[in-house]
PDB file of C-alpha atoms in Angstrom:
ATOM      1  CA  UNK U  16     254.663 -54.491 126.360  1.00 69.00           C
ATOM      2  CA  UNK U  17     251.893 -54.486 123.793  1.00 74.00           C
ATOM      3  CA  UNK U  18     254.149 -55.612 120.945  1.00 76.00           C
ATOM      4  CA  UNK U  19     252.987 -59.208 121.298  1.00 76.00           C
ATOM      5  CA  UNK U  20     249.310 -58.384 121.639  1.00 75.00           C
ATOM      6  CA  UNK U  21     246.829 -58.703 118.766  1.00 72.00           C
ATOM      7  CA  UNK U  22     244.283 -55.938 118.385  1.00 73.00           C
ATOM      8  CA  UNK U  23     240.699 -56.035 119.612  1.00 74.00           C
ATOM      9  CA  UNK U  24     238.755 -58.545 117.438  1.00 83.00           C
ATOM     10  CA  UNK U  25     237.074 -56.693 114.588  1.00 86.00           C
ATOM     11  CA  UNK U  26     233.689 -58.266 115.287  1.00 89.00           C
ATOM     12  CA  UNK U  27     233.668 -56.553 118.693  1.00 90.00           C
ATOM     13  CA  UNK U  28     234.752 -53.268 117.146  1.00 91.00           C
ATOM     14  CA  UNK U  29     232.024 -53.442 114.491  1.00 94.00           C
ATOM     15  CA  UNK U  30     229.403 -54.286 117.117  1.00 94.00           C
ATOM     16  CA  UNK U  31     230.603 -51.434 119.347  1.00 93.00           C
ATOM     17  CA  UNK U  32     230.545 -48.981 116.436  1.00 95.00           C
ATOM     18  CA  UNK U  33     227.005 -50.045 115.527  1.00 96.00           C
ATOM     19  CA  UNK U  34     225.870 -49.526 119.124  1.00 94.00           C
ATOM     20  CA  UNK U  35     227.313 -46.008 119.114  1.00 95.00           C
ATOM     21  CA  UNK U  36     225.817 -45.118 115.727  1.00 95.00           C
ATOM     22  CA  UNK U  37     222.348 -46.497 116.497  1.00 95.00           C
ATOM     23  CA  UNK U  38     222.081 -44.885 119.935  1.00 95.00           C
ATOM     24  CA  UNK U  39     223.465 -41.533 118.803  1.00 95.00           C
ATOM     25  CA  UNK U  40     221.002 -41.591 115.900  1.00 94.00           C
ATOM     26  CA  UNK U  41     218.226 -42.409 118.364  1.00 93.00           C
ATOM     27  CA  UNK U  42     219.016 -39.312 120.405  1.00 92.00           C
ATOM     28  CA  UNK U  43     219.323 -37.065 117.351  1.00 92.00           C
ATOM     29  CA  UNK U  44     215.949 -38.332 116.081  1.00 90.00           C
ATOM     30  CA  UNK U  45     214.453 -37.916 119.565  1.00 88.00           C
ATOM     31  CA  UNK U  46     213.360 -41.545 119.763  1.00 89.00           C
ATOM     32  CA  UNK U  47     210.532 -41.824 122.302  1.00 90.00           C
ATOM     33  CA  UNK U  48     211.052 -45.576 122.615  1.00 91.00           C
ATOM     34  CA  UNK U  49     214.710 -45.080 123.532  1.00 90.00           C
ATOM     35  CA  UNK U  50     213.784 -42.408 126.083  1.00 89.00           C
ATOM     36  CA  UNK U  51     211.104 -44.702 127.524  1.00 90.00           C
ATOM     37  CA  UNK U  52     213.609 -47.542 127.974  1.00 90.00           C
ATOM     38  CA  UNK U  53     216.142 -45.173 129.551  1.00 90.00           C
ATOM     39  CA  UNK U  54     213.627 -43.736 131.989  1.00 87.00           C
ATOM     40  CA  UNK U  55     212.343 -47.198 132.858  1.00 88.00           C
ATOM     41  CA  UNK U  56     215.883 -48.366 133.609  1.00 86.00           C
ATOM     42  CA  UNK U  57     216.637 -45.250 135.664  1.00 86.00           C
ATOM     43  CA  UNK U  58     213.448 -45.686 137.678  1.00 82.00           C
ATOM     44  CA  UNK U  59     214.402 -49.269 138.509  1.00 82.00           C
ATOM     45  CA  UNK U  60     217.950 -48.338 139.530  1.00 82.00           C
ATOM     46  CA  UNK U  61     216.740 -45.381 141.620  1.00 78.00           C
ATOM     47  CA  UNK U  62     213.872 -47.218 143.304  1.00 74.00           C
ATOM     48  CA  UNK U  63     213.347 -46.749 147.046  1.00 65.00           C
ATOM     49  CA  UNK U  64     214.519 -50.320 147.548  1.00 64.00           C
ATOM     50  CA  UNK U  65     217.973 -49.317 146.220  1.00 70.00           C
ATOM     51  CA  UNK U  66     218.407 -46.077 148.183  1.00 73.00           C
ATOM     52  CA  UNK U  67     220.480 -47.759 150.896  1.00 75.00           C
ATOM     53  CA  UNK U  68     223.264 -47.967 148.293  1.00 81.00           C
ATOM     54  CA  UNK U  69     223.612 -44.191 147.999  1.00 82.00           C
ATOM     55  CA  UNK U  70     226.818 -43.858 150.111  1.00 87.00           C
ATOM     56  CA  UNK U  71     228.484 -46.629 148.091  1.00 89.00           C
ATOM     57  CA  UNK U  72     227.368 -45.141 144.779  1.00 88.00           C
ATOM     58  CA  UNK U  73     228.668 -41.725 145.816  1.00 89.00           C
ATOM     59  CA  UNK U  74     232.049 -43.266 146.630  1.00 92.00           C
ATOM     60  CA  UNK U  75     232.233 -45.161 143.335  1.00 93.00           C
ATOM     61  CA  UNK U  76     231.328 -42.123 141.248  1.00 91.00           C
ATOM     62  CA  UNK U  77     233.933 -40.077 143.159  1.00 91.00           C
ATOM     63  CA  UNK U  78     236.687 -42.652 142.555  1.00 92.00           C
ATOM     64  CA  UNK U  79     235.738 -42.775 138.864  1.00 90.00           C
ATOM     65  CA  UNK U  80     235.778 -38.986 138.474  1.00 90.00           C
ATOM     66  CA  UNK U  81     237.013 -37.900 135.051  1.00 88.00           C
ATOM     67  CA  UNK U  82     239.784 -35.716 136.486  1.00 91.00           C
ATOM     68  CA  UNK U  83     241.030 -38.662 138.529  1.00 93.00           C
ATOM     69  CA  UNK U  84     240.851 -40.849 135.412  1.00 92.00           C
ATOM     70  CA  UNK U  85     243.466 -38.640 133.769  1.00 94.00           C
ATOM     71  CA  UNK U  86     245.613 -38.840 136.905  1.00 95.00           C
ATOM     72  CA  UNK U  87     245.330 -42.642 136.983  1.00 95.00           C
ATOM     73  CA  UNK U  88     246.577 -42.741 133.388  1.00 96.00           C
ATOM     74  CA  UNK U  89     249.539 -40.511 134.250  1.00 96.00           C
ATOM     75  CA  UNK U  90     250.434 -42.741 137.219  1.00 96.00           C
ATOM     76  CA  UNK U  91     250.273 -45.886 135.073  1.00 96.00           C
ATOM     77  CA  UNK U  92     252.411 -44.206 132.403  1.00 94.00           C
ATOM     78  CA  UNK U  93     254.936 -43.061 135.017  1.00 95.00           C
ATOM     79  CA  UNK U  94     255.228 -46.613 136.346  1.00 93.00           C
ATOM     80  CA  UNK U  95     255.758 -48.028 132.853  1.00 91.00           C
ATOM     81  CA  UNK U  96     258.390 -45.384 132.035  1.00 89.00           C
ATOM     82  CA  UNK U  97     260.318 -45.315 135.315  1.00 87.00           C
ATOM     83  CA  UNK U  98     259.980 -48.854 136.677  1.00 83.00           C
ATOM     84  CA  UNK U  99     259.499 -50.991 133.570  1.00 81.00           C
ATOM     85  CA  UNK U 100     261.449 -48.960 131.014  1.00 81.00           C
ATOM     86  CA  UNK U 101     258.506 -49.227 128.611  1.00 84.00           C
ATOM     87  CA  UNK U 102     258.674 -45.692 127.289  1.00 88.00           C
ATOM     88  CA  UNK U 103     256.658 -46.182 124.116  1.00 89.00           C
ATOM     89  CA  UNK U 104     253.946 -47.901 126.123  1.00 92.00           C
ATOM     90  CA  UNK U 105     253.941 -45.029 128.620  1.00 93.00           C
ATOM     91  CA  UNK U 106     253.482 -42.464 125.853  1.00 93.00           C
ATOM     92  CA  UNK U 107     250.761 -44.644 124.339  1.00 94.00           C
ATOM     93  CA  UNK U 108     248.833 -44.671 127.628  1.00 95.00           C
ATOM     94  CA  UNK U 109     248.965 -40.871 127.879  1.00 96.00           C
ATOM     95  CA  UNK U 110     247.973 -40.319 124.244  1.00 95.00           C
ATOM     96  CA  UNK U 111     245.189 -42.899 124.413  1.00 96.00           C
ATOM     97  CA  UNK U 112     243.655 -41.425 127.567  1.00 96.00           C
ATOM     98  CA  UNK U 113     243.966 -37.740 126.747  1.00 96.00           C
ATOM     99  CA  UNK U 114     243.111 -38.256 123.074  1.00 96.00           C
ATOM    100  CA  UNK U 115     240.120 -40.341 124.102  1.00 95.00           C
ATOM    101  CA  UNK U 116     238.931 -37.620 126.467  1.00 95.00           C
ATOM    102  CA  UNK U 117     238.950 -35.183 123.545  1.00 96.00           C
ATOM    103  CA  UNK U 118     237.041 -37.624 121.324  1.00 96.00           C
ATOM    104  CA  UNK U 119     234.423 -38.199 124.041  1.00 95.00           C
ATOM    105  CA  UNK U 120     234.049 -34.446 124.552  1.00 94.00           C
ATOM    106  CA  UNK U 121     233.576 -33.850 120.823  1.00 96.00           C
ATOM    107  CA  UNK U 122     230.908 -36.554 120.685  1.00 95.00           C
ATOM    108  CA  UNK U 123     229.120 -34.928 123.636  1.00 94.00           C
ATOM    109  CA  UNK U 124     229.136 -31.619 121.799  1.00 93.00           C
ATOM    110  CA  UNK U 125     227.808 -33.286 118.648  1.00 94.00           C
ATOM    111  CA  UNK U 126     224.995 -35.195 120.346  1.00 92.00           C
ATOM    112  CA  UNK U 127     224.047 -32.409 122.806  1.00 92.00           C
ATOM    113  CA  UNK U 128     221.848 -34.692 124.870  1.00 91.00           C
ATOM    114  CA  UNK U 129     220.518 -32.979 128.020  1.00 89.00           C
ATOM    115  CA  UNK U 130     221.175 -34.589 131.389  1.00 87.00           C
ATOM    116  CA  UNK U 131     218.378 -36.648 132.971  1.00 86.00           C
ATOM    117  CA  UNK U 132     215.898 -34.451 134.806  1.00 77.00           C
ATOM    118  CA  UNK U 133     214.700 -37.074 137.281  1.00 72.00           C
ATOM    119  CA  UNK U 134     216.221 -37.522 140.734  1.00 69.00           C
ATOM    120  CA  UNK U 135     219.692 -36.047 140.264  1.00 68.00           C
ATOM    121  CA  UNK U 136     221.377 -36.870 143.565  1.00 68.00           C
ATOM    122  CA  UNK U 137     224.475 -34.893 142.581  1.00 72.00           C
ATOM    123  CA  UNK U 138     223.725 -32.067 140.112  1.00 72.00           C
ATOM    124  CA  UNK U 139     225.792 -32.343 136.928  1.00 73.00           C
ATOM    125  CA  UNK U 140     226.507 -29.836 134.195  1.00 74.00           C
ATOM    126  CA  UNK U 141     227.232 -30.314 130.511  1.00 81.00           C
ATOM    127  CA  UNK U 142     225.760 -32.849 128.131  1.00 88.00           C
ATOM    128  CA  UNK U 143     224.918 -36.446 128.891  1.00 88.00           C
ATOM    129  CA  UNK U 144     226.050 -38.739 126.028  1.00 89.00           C
ATOM    130  CA  UNK U 145     228.517 -40.374 126.315  1.00 93.00           C
ATOM    131  CA  UNK U 146     229.232 -40.823 130.019  1.00 92.00           C
ATOM    132  CA  UNK U 147     232.733 -39.461 130.643  1.00 91.00           C
ATOM    133  CA  UNK U 148     233.118 -41.417 133.900  1.00 93.00           C
ATOM    134  CA  UNK U 149     232.230 -44.673 132.136  1.00 96.00           C
ATOM    135  CA  UNK U 150     234.450 -43.950 129.129  1.00 96.00           C
ATOM    136  CA  UNK U 151     237.547 -43.098 131.171  1.00 95.00           C
ATOM    137  CA  UNK U 152     236.938 -46.009 133.542  1.00 96.00           C
ATOM    138  CA  UNK U 153     236.873 -48.299 130.500  1.00 96.00           C
ATOM    139  CA  UNK U 154     240.258 -47.024 129.319  1.00 97.00           C
ATOM    140  CA  UNK U 155     241.875 -47.160 132.778  1.00 97.00           C
ATOM    141  CA  UNK U 156     240.621 -50.714 133.284  1.00 97.00           C
ATOM    142  CA  UNK U 157     241.921 -51.618 129.815  1.00 95.00           C
ATOM    143  CA  UNK U 158     245.366 -50.278 130.788  1.00 96.00           C
ATOM    144  CA  UNK U 159     245.320 -52.280 134.031  1.00 95.00           C
ATOM    145  CA  UNK U 160     244.383 -55.427 132.140  1.00 94.00           C
ATOM    146  CA  UNK U 161     246.876 -54.991 129.304  1.00 92.00           C
ATOM    147  CA  UNK U 162     249.920 -54.140 131.431  1.00 92.00           C
ATOM    148  CA  UNK U 163     249.298 -55.903 134.732  1.00 92.00           C
ATOM    149  CA  UNK U 164     246.705 -58.681 134.410  1.00 91.00           C
ATOM    150  CA  UNK U 165     247.354 -59.991 130.884  1.00 88.00           C
ATOM    151  CA  UNK U 166     251.058 -60.806 131.561  1.00 85.00           C
ATOM    152  CA  UNK U 167     250.122 -62.941 134.593  1.00 84.00           C
ATOM    153  CA  UNK U 168     250.369 -66.704 134.305  1.00 85.00           C
ATOM    154  CA  UNK U 169     247.036 -68.440 133.820  1.00 86.00           C
ATOM    155  CA  UNK U 170     245.658 -68.949 137.304  1.00 88.00           C
ATOM    156  CA  UNK U 171     242.670 -68.399 139.537  1.00 90.00           C
ATOM    157  CA  UNK U 172     244.218 -65.074 140.547  1.00 92.00           C
ATOM    158  CA  UNK U 173     244.300 -63.861 136.945  1.00 91.00           C
ATOM    159  CA  UNK U 174     240.665 -64.845 136.470  1.00 92.00           C
ATOM    160  CA  UNK U 175     239.720 -63.100 139.710  1.00 94.00           C
ATOM    161  CA  UNK U 176     241.541 -59.920 138.664  1.00 94.00           C
ATOM    162  CA  UNK U 177     239.842 -59.943 135.264  1.00 94.00           C
ATOM    163  CA  UNK U 178     236.452 -60.455 136.887  1.00 95.00           C
ATOM    164  CA  UNK U 179     237.214 -57.633 139.316  1.00 95.00           C
ATOM    165  CA  UNK U 180     237.903 -55.228 136.445  1.00 96.00           C
ATOM    166  CA  UNK U 181     234.630 -56.161 134.745  1.00 96.00           C
ATOM    167  CA  UNK U 182     232.686 -55.804 137.993  1.00 96.00           C
ATOM    168  CA  UNK U 183     234.188 -52.366 138.608  1.00 96.00           C
ATOM    169  CA  UNK U 184     233.120 -51.217 135.135  1.00 95.00           C
ATOM    170  CA  UNK U 185     229.577 -52.389 135.849  1.00 95.00           C
ATOM    171  CA  UNK U 186     229.583 -50.597 139.202  1.00 95.00           C
ATOM    172  CA  UNK U 187     230.703 -47.346 137.572  1.00 95.00           C
ATOM    173  CA  UNK U 188     227.878 -47.638 135.039  1.00 94.00           C
ATOM    174  CA  UNK U 189     225.391 -48.410 137.797  1.00 92.00           C
ATOM    175  CA  UNK U 190     226.588 -45.484 139.925  1.00 91.00           C
ATOM    176  CA  UNK U 191     226.209 -42.948 137.111  1.00 90.00           C
ATOM    177  CA  UNK U 192     222.619 -44.038 136.490  1.00 90.00           C
ATOM    178  CA  UNK U 193     221.895 -44.244 140.220  1.00 88.00           C
ATOM    179  CA  UNK U 194     223.173 -40.699 140.785  1.00 87.00           C
ATOM    180  CA  UNK U 195     220.877 -39.429 138.040  1.00 86.00           C
ATOM    181  CA  UNK U 196     223.835 -38.162 136.008  1.00 86.00           C
ATOM    182  CA  UNK U 197     223.262 -40.349 132.949  1.00 90.00           C
ATOM    183  CA  UNK U 198     220.821 -42.548 131.121  1.00 92.00           C
ATOM    184  CA  UNK U 199     221.656 -46.214 130.561  1.00 94.00           C
ATOM    185  CA  UNK U 200     222.250 -45.626 126.847  1.00 94.00           C
ATOM    186  CA  UNK U 201     224.793 -42.897 127.694  1.00 95.00           C
ATOM    187  CA  UNK U 202     226.907 -45.540 129.400  1.00 95.00           C
ATOM    188  CA  UNK U 203     226.461 -48.011 126.537  1.00 95.00           C
ATOM    189  CA  UNK U 204     227.736 -45.416 124.078  1.00 96.00           C
ATOM    190  CA  UNK U 205     230.696 -44.743 126.390  1.00 96.00           C
ATOM    191  CA  UNK U 206     231.689 -48.423 126.419  1.00 96.00           C
ATOM    192  CA  UNK U 207     231.150 -48.700 122.664  1.00 96.00           C
ATOM    193  CA  UNK U 208     233.217 -45.592 121.996  1.00 97.00           C
ATOM    194  CA  UNK U 209     235.907 -46.867 124.363  1.00 96.00           C
ATOM    195  CA  UNK U 210     236.099 -50.157 122.460  1.00 95.00           C
ATOM    196  CA  UNK U 211     236.443 -48.441 119.078  1.00 96.00           C
ATOM    197  CA  UNK U 212     238.962 -45.908 120.400  1.00 96.00           C
ATOM    198  CA  UNK U 213     241.046 -48.655 122.021  1.00 95.00           C
ATOM    199  CA  UNK U 214     241.126 -50.516 118.701  1.00 94.00           C
ATOM    200  CA  UNK U 215     242.312 -47.371 116.910  1.00 94.00           C
ATOM    201  CA  UNK U 216     244.936 -46.720 119.600  1.00 94.00           C
ATOM    202  CA  UNK U 217     246.348 -50.254 119.486  1.00 93.00           C
ATOM    203  CA  UNK U 218     246.447 -50.142 115.681  1.00 91.00           C
ATOM    204  CA  UNK U 219     248.423 -46.888 115.835  1.00 92.00           C
ATOM    205  CA  UNK U 220     250.707 -48.397 118.477  1.00 90.00           C
ATOM    206  CA  UNK U 221     251.678 -51.283 116.202  1.00 88.00           C
ATOM    207  CA  UNK U 222     252.092 -48.967 113.205  1.00 86.00           C
ATOM    208  CA  UNK U 223     254.228 -46.328 114.933  1.00 85.00           C
ATOM    209  CA  UNK U 224     256.130 -48.332 117.548  1.00 81.00           C
ATOM    210  CA  UNK U 225     259.455 -48.616 115.698  1.00 80.00           C
ATOM    211  CA  UNK U 226     259.431 -44.962 114.626  1.00 81.00           C
ATOM    212  CA  UNK U 227     258.841 -43.694 118.156  1.00 81.00           C
ATOM    213  CA  UNK U 228     261.190 -46.253 119.716  1.00 80.00           C
ATOM    214  CA  UNK U 229     264.037 -44.968 117.523  1.00 81.00           C
ATOM    215  CA  UNK U 230     263.792 -41.632 119.339  1.00 79.00           C
ATOM    216  CA  UNK U 231     263.101 -42.600 122.941  1.00 77.00           C
ATOM    217  CA  UNK U 232     264.342 -46.203 123.080  1.00 69.00           C
ATOM    218  CA  UNK U 233     267.222 -46.301 120.560  1.00 57.00           C
ATOM    219  CA  UNK U 234     268.383 -49.781 121.565  1.00 57.00           C
ATOM    220  CA  UNK U 235     264.876 -51.178 121.151  1.00 52.00           C
ATOM    221  CA  UNK U 236     264.347 -49.373 117.866  1.00 45.00           C
ATOM    222  CA  UNK U 237     267.609 -50.709 116.405  1.00 45.00           C
ATOM    223  CA  UNK U 238     266.764 -54.193 117.637  1.00 43.00           C
ATOM    224  CA  UNK U 239     263.423 -54.240 115.814  1.00 46.00           C
ATOM    225  CA  UNK U 240     264.977 -52.942 112.594  1.00 45.00           C
ATOM    226  CA  UNK U 241     267.418 -55.837 112.304  1.00 42.00           C
TER     227      UNK U 241
END
């Protein structure tokens, strides 16, 4: 349960929000420096030396598909509800993921950044910022950490699992740039937005837990009101 968990440190939230604001402003103002950095990064990731990674990058981007991200969230919520009896937490997972997907979509529509035009290995439609794959991967990995890794006793296994989650996030970012679907700054905005949205979601969780628990977990709700 998340009842005993403090929220994301505000310094991280402020930093994440600043990253989102600055990069979104850069796109809206058509910053040539920002575009230069993005294209330079994309060229390095898509260099001929890296082309042997294409099958792996295709697999990673397929696993991190946005439709699958929603399914992963539903599966995690179902496990929490049916196996752990954590009904409020299950609802929180669903609301956080689906609400986040809406927020990310609205930001895409606001920014209206075109997709990269160089070396698209898999053609993509829609706007580019933020990266939906990266954003949803961030939330799914956050769920896995909060409900499965965080409760583990301190051990080498816990550290390895945490490192594995971080590495997977990096691989998703790398794959989206490699496939020509996004610029590097698109993925940075996705992680920044994910951090801010997670902070909002956890804050709402702590504020509304007792109210929701009274309806779906009466025994828990009464316990916390004593």
